[in-house]
Every structure is written in C-alpha cells, then in structure tokens.
mmCIF file of C-alpha atoms and ligand atoms in Angstrom:
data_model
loop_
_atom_site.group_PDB
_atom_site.id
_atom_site.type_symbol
_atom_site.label_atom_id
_atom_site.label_comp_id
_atom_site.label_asym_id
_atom_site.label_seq_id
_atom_site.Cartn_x
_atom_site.Cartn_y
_atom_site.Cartn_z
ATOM 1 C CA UNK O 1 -71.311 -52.953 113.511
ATOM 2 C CA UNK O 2 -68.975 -53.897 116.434
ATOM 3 C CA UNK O 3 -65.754 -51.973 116.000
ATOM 4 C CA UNK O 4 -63.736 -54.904 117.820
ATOM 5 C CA UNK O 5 -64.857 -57.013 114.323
ATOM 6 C CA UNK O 6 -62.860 -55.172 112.572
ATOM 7 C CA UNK O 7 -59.601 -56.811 111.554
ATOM 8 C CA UNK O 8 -57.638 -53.982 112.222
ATOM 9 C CA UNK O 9 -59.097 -54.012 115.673
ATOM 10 C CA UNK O 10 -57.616 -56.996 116.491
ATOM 11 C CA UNK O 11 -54.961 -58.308 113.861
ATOM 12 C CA UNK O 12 -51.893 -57.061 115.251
ATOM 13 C CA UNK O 13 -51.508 -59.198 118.705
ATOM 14 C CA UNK O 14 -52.694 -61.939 117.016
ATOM 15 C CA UNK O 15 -50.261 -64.626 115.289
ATOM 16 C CA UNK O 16 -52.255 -67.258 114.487
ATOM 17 C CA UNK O 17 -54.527 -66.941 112.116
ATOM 18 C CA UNK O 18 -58.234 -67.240 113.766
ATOM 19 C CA UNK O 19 -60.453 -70.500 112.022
ATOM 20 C CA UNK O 20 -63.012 -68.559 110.758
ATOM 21 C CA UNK O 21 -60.480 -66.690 108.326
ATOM 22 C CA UNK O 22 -59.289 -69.697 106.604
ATOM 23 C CA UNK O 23 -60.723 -70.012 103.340
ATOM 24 C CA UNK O 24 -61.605 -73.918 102.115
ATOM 25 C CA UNK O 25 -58.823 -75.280 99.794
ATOM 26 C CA UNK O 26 -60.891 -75.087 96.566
ATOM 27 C CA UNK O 27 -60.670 -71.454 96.774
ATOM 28 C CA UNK O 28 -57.474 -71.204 98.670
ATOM 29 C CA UNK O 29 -54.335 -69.195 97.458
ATOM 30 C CA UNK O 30 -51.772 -71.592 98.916
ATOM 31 C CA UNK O 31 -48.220 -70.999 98.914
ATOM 32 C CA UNK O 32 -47.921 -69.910 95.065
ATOM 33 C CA UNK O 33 -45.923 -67.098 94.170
ATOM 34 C CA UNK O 34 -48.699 -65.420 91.418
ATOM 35 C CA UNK O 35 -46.619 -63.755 88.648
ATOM 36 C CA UNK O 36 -47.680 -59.871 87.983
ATOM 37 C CA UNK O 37 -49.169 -60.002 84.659
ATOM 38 C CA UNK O 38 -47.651 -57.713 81.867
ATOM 39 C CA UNK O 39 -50.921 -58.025 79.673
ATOM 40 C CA UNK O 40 -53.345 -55.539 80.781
ATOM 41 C CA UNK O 41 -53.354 -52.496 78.688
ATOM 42 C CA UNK O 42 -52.161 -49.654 80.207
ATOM 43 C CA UNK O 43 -53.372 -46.620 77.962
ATOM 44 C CA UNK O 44 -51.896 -43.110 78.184
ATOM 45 C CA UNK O 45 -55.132 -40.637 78.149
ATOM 46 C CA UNK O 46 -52.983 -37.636 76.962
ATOM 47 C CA UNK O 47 -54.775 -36.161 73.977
ATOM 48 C CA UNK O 48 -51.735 -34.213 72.447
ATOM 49 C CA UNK O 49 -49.507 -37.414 72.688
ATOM 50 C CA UNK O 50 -52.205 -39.621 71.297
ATOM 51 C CA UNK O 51 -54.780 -39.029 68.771
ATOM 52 C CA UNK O 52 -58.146 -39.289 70.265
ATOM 53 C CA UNK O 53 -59.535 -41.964 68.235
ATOM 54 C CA UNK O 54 -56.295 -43.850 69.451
ATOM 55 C CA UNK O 55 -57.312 -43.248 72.675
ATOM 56 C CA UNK O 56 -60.837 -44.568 71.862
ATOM 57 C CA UNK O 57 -59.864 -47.923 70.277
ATOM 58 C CA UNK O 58 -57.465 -48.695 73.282
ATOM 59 C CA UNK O 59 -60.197 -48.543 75.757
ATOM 60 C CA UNK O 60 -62.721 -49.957 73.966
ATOM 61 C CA UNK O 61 -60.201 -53.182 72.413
ATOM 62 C CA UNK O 62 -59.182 -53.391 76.729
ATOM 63 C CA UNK O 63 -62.572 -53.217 77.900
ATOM 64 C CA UNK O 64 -63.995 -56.250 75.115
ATOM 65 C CA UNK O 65 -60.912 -58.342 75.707
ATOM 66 C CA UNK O 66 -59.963 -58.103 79.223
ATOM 67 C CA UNK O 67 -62.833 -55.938 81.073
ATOM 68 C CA UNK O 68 -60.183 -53.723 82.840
ATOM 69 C CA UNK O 69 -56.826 -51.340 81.585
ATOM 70 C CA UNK O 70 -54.966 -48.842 83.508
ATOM 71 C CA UNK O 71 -54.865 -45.136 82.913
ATOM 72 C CA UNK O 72 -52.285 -42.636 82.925
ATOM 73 C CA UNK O 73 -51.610 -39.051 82.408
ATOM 74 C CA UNK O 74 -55.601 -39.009 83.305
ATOM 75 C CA UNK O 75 -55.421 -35.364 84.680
ATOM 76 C CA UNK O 76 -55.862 -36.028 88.199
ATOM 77 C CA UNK O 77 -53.455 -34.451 90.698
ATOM 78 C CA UNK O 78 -50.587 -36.755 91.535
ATOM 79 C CA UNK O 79 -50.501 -34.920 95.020
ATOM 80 C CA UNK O 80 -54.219 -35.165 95.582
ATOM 81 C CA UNK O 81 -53.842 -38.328 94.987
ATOM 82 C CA UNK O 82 -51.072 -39.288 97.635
ATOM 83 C CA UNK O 83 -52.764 -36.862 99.741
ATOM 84 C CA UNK O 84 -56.087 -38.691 99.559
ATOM 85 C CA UNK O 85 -54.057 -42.240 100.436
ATOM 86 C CA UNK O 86 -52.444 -40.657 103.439
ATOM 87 C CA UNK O 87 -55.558 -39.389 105.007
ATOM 88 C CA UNK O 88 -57.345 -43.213 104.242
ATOM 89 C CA UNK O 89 -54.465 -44.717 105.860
ATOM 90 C CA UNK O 90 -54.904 -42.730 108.762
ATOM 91 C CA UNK O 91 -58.790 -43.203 109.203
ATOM 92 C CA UNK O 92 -57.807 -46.805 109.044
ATOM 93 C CA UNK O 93 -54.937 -46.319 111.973
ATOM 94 C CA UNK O 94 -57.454 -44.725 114.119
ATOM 95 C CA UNK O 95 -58.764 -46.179 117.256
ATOM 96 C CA UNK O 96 -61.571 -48.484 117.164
ATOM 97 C CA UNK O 97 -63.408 -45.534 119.140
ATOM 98 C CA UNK O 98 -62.886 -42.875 117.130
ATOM 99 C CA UNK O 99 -62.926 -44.623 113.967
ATOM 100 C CA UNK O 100 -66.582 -45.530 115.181
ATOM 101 C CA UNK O 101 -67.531 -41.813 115.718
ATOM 102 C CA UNK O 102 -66.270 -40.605 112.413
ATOM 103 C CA UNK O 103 -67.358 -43.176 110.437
ATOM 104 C CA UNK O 104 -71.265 -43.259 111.441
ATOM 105 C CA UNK O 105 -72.475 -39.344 111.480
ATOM 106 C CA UNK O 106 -75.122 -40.520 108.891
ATOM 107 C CA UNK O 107 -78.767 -40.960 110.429
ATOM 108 C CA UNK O 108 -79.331 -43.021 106.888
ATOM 109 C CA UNK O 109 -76.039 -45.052 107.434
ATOM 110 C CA UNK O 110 -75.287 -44.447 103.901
ATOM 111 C CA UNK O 111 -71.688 -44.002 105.437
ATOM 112 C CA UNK O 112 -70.674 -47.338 106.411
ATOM 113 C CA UNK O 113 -67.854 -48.621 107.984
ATOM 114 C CA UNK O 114 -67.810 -52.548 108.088
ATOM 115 C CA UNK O 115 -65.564 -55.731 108.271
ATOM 116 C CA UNK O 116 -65.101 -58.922 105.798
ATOM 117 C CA UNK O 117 -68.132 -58.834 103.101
ATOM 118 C CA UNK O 118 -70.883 -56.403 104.879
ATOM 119 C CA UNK O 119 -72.655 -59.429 106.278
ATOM 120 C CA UNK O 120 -70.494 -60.191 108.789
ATOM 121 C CA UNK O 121 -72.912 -62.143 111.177
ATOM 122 C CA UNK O 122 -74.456 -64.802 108.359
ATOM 123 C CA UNK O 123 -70.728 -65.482 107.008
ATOM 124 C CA UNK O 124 -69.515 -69.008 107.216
ATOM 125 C CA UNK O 125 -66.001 -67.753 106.381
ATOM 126 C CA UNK O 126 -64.915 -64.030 106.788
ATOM 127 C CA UNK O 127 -62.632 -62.195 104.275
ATOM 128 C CA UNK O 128 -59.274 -59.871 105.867
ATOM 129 C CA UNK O 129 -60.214 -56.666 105.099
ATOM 130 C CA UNK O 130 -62.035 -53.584 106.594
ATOM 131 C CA UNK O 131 -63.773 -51.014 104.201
ATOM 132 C CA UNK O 132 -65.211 -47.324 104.583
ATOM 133 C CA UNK O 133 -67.709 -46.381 102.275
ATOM 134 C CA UNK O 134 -70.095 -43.163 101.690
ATOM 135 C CA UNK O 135 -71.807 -41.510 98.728
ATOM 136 C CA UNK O 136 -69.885 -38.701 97.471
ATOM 137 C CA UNK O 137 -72.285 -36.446 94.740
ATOM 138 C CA UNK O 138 -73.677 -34.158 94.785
ATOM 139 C CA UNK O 139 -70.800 -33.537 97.299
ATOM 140 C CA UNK O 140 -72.955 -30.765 99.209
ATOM 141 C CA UNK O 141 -75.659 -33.032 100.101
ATOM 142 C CA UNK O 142 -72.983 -36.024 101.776
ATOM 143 C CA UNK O 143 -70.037 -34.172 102.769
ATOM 144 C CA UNK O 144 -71.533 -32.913 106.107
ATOM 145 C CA UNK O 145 -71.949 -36.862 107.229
ATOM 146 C CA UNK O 146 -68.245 -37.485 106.485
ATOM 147 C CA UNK O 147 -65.022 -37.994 109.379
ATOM 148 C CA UNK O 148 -64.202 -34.545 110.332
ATOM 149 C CA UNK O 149 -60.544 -36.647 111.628
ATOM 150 C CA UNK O 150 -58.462 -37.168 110.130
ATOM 151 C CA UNK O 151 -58.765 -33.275 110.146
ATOM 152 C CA UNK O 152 -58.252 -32.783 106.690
ATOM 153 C CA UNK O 153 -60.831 -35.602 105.130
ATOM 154 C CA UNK O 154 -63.441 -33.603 103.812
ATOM 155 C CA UNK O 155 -60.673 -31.365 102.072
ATOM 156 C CA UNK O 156 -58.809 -33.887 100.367
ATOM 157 C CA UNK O 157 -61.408 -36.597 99.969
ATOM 158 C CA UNK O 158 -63.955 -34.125 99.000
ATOM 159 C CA UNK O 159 -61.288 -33.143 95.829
ATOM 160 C CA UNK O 160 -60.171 -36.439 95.124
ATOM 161 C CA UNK O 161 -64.174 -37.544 94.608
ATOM 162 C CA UNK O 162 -64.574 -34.430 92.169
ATOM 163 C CA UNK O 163 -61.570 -35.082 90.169
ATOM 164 C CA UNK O 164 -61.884 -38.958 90.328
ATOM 165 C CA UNK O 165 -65.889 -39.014 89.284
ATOM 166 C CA UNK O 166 -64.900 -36.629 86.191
ATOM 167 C CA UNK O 167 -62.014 -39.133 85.271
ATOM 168 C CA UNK O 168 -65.143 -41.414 85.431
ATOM 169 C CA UNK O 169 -67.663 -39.921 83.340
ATOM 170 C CA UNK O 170 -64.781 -38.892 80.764
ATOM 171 C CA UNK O 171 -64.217 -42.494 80.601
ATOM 172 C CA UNK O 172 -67.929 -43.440 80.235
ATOM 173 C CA UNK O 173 -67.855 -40.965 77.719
ATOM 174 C CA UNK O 174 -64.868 -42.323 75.332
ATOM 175 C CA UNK O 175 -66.958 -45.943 75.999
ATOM 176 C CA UNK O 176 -70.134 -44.489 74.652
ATOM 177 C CA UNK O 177 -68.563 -43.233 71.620
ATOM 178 C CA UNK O 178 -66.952 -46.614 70.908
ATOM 179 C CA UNK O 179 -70.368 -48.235 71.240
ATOM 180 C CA UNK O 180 -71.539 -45.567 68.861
ATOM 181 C CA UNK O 181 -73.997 -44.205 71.503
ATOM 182 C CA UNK O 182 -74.999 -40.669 71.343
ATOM 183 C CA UNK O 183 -72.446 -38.221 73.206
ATOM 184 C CA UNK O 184 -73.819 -37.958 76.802
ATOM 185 C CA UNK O 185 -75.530 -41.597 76.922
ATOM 186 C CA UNK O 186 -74.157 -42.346 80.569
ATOM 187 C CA UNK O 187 -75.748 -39.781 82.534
ATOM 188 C CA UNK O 188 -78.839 -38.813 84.393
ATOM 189 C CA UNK O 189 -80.383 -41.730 86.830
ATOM 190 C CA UNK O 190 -77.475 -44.089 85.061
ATOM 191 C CA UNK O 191 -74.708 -42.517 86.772
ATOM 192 C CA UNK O 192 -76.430 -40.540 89.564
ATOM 193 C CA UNK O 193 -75.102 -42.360 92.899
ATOM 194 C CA UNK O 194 -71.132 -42.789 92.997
ATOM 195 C CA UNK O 195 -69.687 -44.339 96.015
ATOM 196 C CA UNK O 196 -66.685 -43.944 97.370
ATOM 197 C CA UNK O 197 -65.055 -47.067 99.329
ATOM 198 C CA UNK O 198 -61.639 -47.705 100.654
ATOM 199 C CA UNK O 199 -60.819 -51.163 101.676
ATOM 200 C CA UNK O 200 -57.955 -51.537 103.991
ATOM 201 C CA UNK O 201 -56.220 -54.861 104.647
ATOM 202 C CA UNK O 202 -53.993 -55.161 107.152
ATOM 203 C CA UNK O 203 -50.968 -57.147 107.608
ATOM 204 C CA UNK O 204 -51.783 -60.873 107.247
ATOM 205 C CA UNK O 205 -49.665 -63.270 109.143
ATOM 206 C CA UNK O 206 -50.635 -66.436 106.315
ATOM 207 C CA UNK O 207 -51.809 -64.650 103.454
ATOM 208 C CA UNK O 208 -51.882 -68.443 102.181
ATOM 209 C CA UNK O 209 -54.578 -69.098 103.746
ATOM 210 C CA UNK O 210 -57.005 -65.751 103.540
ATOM 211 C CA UNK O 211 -58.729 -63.781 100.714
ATOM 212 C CA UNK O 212 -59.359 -59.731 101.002
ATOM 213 C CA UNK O 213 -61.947 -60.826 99.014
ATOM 214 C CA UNK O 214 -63.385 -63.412 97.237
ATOM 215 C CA UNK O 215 -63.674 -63.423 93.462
ATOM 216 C CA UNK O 216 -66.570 -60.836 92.036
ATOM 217 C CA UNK O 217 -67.909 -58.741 89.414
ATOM 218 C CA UNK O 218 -68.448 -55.081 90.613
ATOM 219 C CA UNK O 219 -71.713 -53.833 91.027
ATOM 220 C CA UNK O 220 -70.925 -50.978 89.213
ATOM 221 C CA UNK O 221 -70.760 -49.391 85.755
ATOM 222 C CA UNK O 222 -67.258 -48.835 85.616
ATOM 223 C CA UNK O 223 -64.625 -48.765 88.982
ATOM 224 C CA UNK O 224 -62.054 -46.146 89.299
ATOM 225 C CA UNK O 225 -59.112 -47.574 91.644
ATOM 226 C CA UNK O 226 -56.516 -46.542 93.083
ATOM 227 C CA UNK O 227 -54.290 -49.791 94.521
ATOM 228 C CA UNK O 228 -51.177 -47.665 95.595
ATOM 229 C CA UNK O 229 -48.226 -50.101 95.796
ATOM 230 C CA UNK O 230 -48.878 -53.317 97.527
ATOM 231 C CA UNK O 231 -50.126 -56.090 95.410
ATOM 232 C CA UNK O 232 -52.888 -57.775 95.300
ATOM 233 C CA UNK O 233 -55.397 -57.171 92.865
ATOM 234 C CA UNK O 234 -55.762 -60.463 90.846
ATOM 235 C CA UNK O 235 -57.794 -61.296 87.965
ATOM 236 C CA UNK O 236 -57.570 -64.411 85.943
ATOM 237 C CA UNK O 237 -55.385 -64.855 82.880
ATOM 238 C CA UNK O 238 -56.956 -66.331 79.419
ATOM 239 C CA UNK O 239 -55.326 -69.983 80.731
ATOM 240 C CA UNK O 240 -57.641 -69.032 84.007
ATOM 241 C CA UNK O 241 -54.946 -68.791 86.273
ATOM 242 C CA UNK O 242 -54.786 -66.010 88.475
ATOM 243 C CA UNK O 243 -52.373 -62.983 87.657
ATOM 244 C CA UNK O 244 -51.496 -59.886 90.053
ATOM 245 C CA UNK O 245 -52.627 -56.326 88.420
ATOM 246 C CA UNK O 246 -49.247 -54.364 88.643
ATOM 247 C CA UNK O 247 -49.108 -51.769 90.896
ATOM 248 C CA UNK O 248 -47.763 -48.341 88.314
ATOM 249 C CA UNK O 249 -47.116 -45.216 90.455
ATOM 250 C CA UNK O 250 -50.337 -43.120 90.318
ATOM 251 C CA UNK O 251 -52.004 -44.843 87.788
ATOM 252 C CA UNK O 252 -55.848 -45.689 88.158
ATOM 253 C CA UNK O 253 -57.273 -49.776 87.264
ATOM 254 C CA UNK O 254 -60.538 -49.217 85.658
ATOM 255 C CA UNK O 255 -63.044 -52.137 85.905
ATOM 256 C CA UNK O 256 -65.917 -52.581 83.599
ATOM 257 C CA UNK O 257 -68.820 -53.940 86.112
ATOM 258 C CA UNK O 258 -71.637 -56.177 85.414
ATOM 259 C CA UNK O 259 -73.960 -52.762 84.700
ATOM 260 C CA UNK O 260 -71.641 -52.397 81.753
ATOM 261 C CA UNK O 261 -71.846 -55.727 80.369
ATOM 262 C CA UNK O 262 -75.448 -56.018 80.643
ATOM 263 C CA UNK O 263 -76.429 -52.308 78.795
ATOM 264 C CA UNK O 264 -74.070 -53.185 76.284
ATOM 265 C CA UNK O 265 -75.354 -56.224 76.029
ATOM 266 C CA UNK O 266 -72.379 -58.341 76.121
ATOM 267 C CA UNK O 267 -70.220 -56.366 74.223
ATOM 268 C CA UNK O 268 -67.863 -55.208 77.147
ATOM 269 C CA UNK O 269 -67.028 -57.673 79.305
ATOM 270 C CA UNK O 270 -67.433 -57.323 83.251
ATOM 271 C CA UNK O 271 -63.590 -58.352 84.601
ATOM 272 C CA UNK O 272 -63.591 -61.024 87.256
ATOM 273 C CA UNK O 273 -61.468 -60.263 90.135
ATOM 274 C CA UNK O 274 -60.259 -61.209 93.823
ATOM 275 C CA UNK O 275 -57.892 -59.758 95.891
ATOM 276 C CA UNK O 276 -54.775 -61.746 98.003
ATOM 277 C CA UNK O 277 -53.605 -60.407 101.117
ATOM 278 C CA UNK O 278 -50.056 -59.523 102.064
ATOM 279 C CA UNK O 279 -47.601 -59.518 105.428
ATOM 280 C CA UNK O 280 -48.008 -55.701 105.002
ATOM 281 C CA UNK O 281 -50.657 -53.496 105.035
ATOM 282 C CA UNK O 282 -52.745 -52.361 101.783
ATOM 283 C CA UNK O 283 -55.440 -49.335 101.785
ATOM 284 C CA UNK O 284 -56.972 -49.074 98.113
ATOM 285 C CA UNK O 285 -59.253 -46.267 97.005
ATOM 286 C CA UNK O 286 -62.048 -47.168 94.412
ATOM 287 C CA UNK O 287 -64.790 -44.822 93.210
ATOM 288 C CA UNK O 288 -67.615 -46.968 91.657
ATOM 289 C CA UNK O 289 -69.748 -44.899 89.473
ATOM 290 C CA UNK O 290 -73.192 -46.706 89.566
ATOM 291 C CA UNK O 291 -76.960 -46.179 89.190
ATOM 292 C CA UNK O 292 -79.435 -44.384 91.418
ATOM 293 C CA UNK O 293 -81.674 -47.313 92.838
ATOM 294 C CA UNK O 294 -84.275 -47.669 91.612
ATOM 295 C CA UNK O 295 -82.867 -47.369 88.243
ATOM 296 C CA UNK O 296 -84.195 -49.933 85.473
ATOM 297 C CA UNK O 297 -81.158 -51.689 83.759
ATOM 298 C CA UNK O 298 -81.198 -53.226 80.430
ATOM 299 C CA UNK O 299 -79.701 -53.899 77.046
ATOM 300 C CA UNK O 300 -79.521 -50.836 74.978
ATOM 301 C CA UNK O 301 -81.879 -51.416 71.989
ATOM 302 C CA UNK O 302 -79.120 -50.567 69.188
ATOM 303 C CA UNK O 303 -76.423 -52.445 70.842
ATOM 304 C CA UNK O 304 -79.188 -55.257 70.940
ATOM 305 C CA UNK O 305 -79.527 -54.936 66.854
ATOM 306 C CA UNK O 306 -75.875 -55.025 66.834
ATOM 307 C CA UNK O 307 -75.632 -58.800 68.029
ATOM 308 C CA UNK O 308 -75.652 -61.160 66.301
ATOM 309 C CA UNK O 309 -78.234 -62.870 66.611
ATOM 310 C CA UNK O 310 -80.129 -59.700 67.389
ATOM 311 C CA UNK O 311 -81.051 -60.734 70.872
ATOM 312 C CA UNK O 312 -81.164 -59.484 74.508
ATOM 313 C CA UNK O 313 -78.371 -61.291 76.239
ATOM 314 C CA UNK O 314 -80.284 -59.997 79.825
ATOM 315 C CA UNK O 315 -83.688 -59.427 80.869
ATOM 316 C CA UNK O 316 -84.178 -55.628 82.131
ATOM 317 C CA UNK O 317 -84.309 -55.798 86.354
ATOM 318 C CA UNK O 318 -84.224 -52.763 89.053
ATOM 319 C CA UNK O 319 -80.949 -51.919 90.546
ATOM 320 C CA UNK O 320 -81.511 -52.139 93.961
ATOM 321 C CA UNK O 321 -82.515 -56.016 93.098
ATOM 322 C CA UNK O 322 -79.371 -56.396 91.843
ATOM 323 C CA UNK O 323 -77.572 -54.921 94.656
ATOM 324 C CA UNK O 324 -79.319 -57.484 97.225
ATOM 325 C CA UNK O 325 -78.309 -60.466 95.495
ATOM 326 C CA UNK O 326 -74.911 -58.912 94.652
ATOM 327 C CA UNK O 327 -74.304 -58.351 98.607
ATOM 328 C CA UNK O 328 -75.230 -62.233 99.433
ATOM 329 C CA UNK O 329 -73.406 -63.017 96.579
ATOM 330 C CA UNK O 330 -70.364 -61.677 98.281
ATOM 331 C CA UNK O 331 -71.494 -63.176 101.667
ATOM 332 C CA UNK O 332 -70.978 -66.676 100.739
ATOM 333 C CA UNK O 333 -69.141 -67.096 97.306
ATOM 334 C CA UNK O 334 -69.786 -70.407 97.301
ATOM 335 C CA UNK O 335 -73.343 -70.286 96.754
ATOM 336 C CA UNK O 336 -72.647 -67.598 93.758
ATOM 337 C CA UNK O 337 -76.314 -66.339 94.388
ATOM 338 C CA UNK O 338 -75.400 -63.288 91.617
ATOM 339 C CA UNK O 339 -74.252 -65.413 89.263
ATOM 340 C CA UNK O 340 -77.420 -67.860 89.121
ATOM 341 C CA UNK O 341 -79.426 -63.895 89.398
ATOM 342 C CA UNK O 342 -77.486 -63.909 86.251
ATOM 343 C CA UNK O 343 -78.738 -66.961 84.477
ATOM 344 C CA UNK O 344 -82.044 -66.112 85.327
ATOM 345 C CA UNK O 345 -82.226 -63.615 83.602
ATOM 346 C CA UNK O 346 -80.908 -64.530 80.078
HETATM 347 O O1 AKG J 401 -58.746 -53.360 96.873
HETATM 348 C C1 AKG J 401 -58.623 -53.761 95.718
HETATM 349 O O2 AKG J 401 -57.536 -53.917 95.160
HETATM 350 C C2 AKG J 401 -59.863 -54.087 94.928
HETATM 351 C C3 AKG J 401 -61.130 -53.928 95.715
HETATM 352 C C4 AKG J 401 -62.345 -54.438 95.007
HETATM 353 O O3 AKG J 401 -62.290 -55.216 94.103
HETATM 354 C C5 AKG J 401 -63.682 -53.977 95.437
HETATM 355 O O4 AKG J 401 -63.787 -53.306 96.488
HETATM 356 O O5 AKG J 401 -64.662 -54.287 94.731
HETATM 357 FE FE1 FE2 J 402 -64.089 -55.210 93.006
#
C-alpha cells in the first residue's frame, strides 16, 4: 500500500475534509451528541471477590443479551498495558518512511499496515482510520517479522500478546462452561491464529461527517480491546440508537464475533458495532482470537439439540470463505455482502 494513503500521512495540513471521506447521510453521524451508555456489564474477573459461578453467569447473561461486557481485575499488567499503548502510538507517529519499513518485514505480508477498510482502491467511500496488524502465536514463529522501532515493540507487544491471548482463552473457557461444553472446547484449529491489530484514528476536523468504521460484526470468536480513553466505540442500544462504550481506565471490551454466534448456534449473540471519530487522536488495541483458515465452522451438535426447535441456525462453511466476504463486506457497507453470506446460509 501507498504510505501517503494513509490518513495520518496526510490529515494534519488538511482542514477540509477531502469528498471521498464523507459518508452518505443514511449512515451519517451528524451533529448528535451520542450519550455513553451505562448498560453494558462491566464484570469484575477477581475470583476471591466473586464466586466463580458468579463470574460465569455474568459473562454468559452479557454475552446472550448484549454480545459484549467489559472486564476488570483480568490479571493483565496495568503497566504493560500503558506500555503497549505508548509504543502503538508511536508506530503510528512515525514517518510515512519508516512506518513503511517496519511495518512490511513479512515476505507473506501477514503483517499489514493499511488505510480505511483494507480495500482501499475498490472503495466508493473511505473510512478515517489507519490500522497495523500481524499474527502474534506462536510468538516465536511471527515475532522476527515485527517493527524493530519503536525500539522496544517486540518487548512490550510481544508481552502484551501473551498476557492478552491468555485473558482470551480464560474467557473462552468461562463461555464454554456456560454452554455446558466440555472444559477445553475452544482450542486446537478453533483458536489457532490470533491477530493482533491496532487501529489508529487521527484527529478528525468533522467527525460529523466520517466513520472510523462502518458498522460490523467481528470476524472473530471473541475480541479483546483495549480503547484507552477517547470515545468512540458505539454499538446500538435495544431502541437501536447508537450508544458510546465508556472508556474505564484499563479495562478490556470483549466482543462476541459472528464465529461465536454461529458454533453456538445462536445462543450468544455477535454485538454490532461502529466506531465515530473525534477532533483528537484515538489508537485502540484489539486482539481477535480466531480460527486457523481453513478451519470448518459450524453449530455445535449439543448446542443444536438445545434449540428449540432443534435446528441448525447456520450451514457449516470454511473460514477463509468467510473472511473474503467479511473483507468486501467492510469495503462497501452498503452492499452488506456478509450479511446476505449470512442468509445464505440459514
Ligand atoms: O477501535 C475500536 O474502538 C474498535 C475497532 C473495531 O471494531 C475493529 O477493529 O474491529
Ligand atoms: Fe470490530
């Protein structure tokens, strides 16, 4: 990709807002002030404070009824964690030169650095935000194609993926047991390629008018984010009308993705969400746990016996299918391409 794409290539001489930014009015923000919504569970993960069934119920009650909850007291380092958001920032400072030497070391470009919705070129309408991504586990295998500036990237990064994927698969693990799966369910090929992304948005000058991104389901079993303290992370309210996700000091948003939904067929709910710009910068952190590619994904049979009626809410399809249409879903989000992918297979 052209680093000069990038918005934070260009965004800061610029006060108008270029055309190809402006989102159509259907899917506008306008000049609403959102409020922050005080609904979404936040659920303390400390096992001596509360009881682990406790801690159970929560997660599984937030993922049916909303599809995401915040954690806290989740055993991951506060420090590491500010650590890891300084060093993001900082990639995202960088020159467009050296952020384009850092950012592509992989021969497989399974490191990518990219503008908008990864699809830059076929986009009617582009999205403000910039986003780093790169596999992270086994960590021995990837680590060698990450930045080595910021100096300290692998270090901290390199931690923060460790500690952040074992929040994950804890997580996956209290689901599982909710579901009344056997202890260990989510692992293997299911869980086998977790990426980690950081989107940075820069300073908008009409965040009226733009999206960071569009509204989506994540591709993912479950999302781990961190959304330091700018907001906006939105998701829709049970009236439909878009909420922020309050920003809580060193707390993590967990997302249920569309993976979820469909092996437990239905059962937890994949959370809509977009996210709204701001006048001042915003670098998130997310760590999407998700399938190896070529992974089949279906209903699990006893969640399927479960239902009632007994039936398969969603025919089994590969992955990597599901990735493509997810990608030109994301592309053009008026077309929804994922969501009739969706339909199709009910
Ligand atoms: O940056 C955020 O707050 C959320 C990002 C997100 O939804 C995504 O990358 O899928
Ligand atoms: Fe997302």
């Amino acid at each position: 990709m052209a680093m000069e794409k990038l918005v934070s290539s260009w965004s800061n001489e610029k006060i108008t807002l270029p055309e190809s930014y402006i989102i159509p009015p259907e899917t506008r923000p306008g000049d609403q002030s959102f409020p922050v919504t005080s609904s979404i569970p936040v659920i303390d993960l400390h096992e001596n404070i509360n009881q682990h069934d406790t801690i159970v119920h929560n997660i599984i009650k937030a993922s049916q009824d909303y599809g995401i909850f915040q954690v806290i007291n989740h055993g991951v380092c506060e420090e590491l964690m500010d650590e890891t958001m300084k060093v993001m920032k900082e990639l995202h400072e960088m020159s467009p030169i050296d952020k384009a030497r850092e950012c592509c070391k992989d021969p497989l470009k399974r490191c990518r650095l990219y503008t908008s919705s990864n699809n830059f070129s076929n986009e009617k309408i582009h999205y403000w935000r910039d986003a780093f991504l790169h596999p992270c586990h086994p960590l021995e295998e990837h680590i060698q194609f990450w930045p080595q500036n910021p100096i300290q990237y692998r270090e901290i990064v390199g931690k923060f993926s460790v500690e952040v994927r074992k929040l994950g698969l804890k997580i996956l693990e209290v689901l599982s047991e909710g579901l009344g799966l056997k202890s260990g369910y989510f692992s293997g090929e299911l869980i086998e390629s977790p990426i980690l992304l950081s989107n940075h948005y820069p300073a908008c000058p009409d965040p009226s008018l733009t999206l960071g991104l569009p509204k989506h389901c994540d591709p993912s079993l479950i999302t781990i984010l961190l959304q330091g303290n700018v907001l906006g992370l939105q998701l829709p309210n049970h009236h439909g009308n878009w909420v922020y996700v309050e920003p809580i000091s060193h707390a993590f948003v967990i997302n249920i993705g569309y993976i979820l939904q469909v092996i437990s067929n239905g059962k937890l709910k994949g959370a809509e969400h977009r996210v709204i710009n701001s006048r001042v910068d915003r670098t998130t952190i997310s760590l999407f746990i998700n399938p190896s590619n070529d992974t089949i994904i279906k209903p699990e049979t006893t969640l399927i016996h479960g239902s009632n009626p007994p039936l398969p809410l969603y025919k089994p399809f590969c992955y990597e299918d599901f990735r493509t249409h997810h990608l030109s879903n994301t592309a053009d989000h008026h077309a929804n391409k994922l969501a009739q992918f969706m339909d199709k297979l009910k």
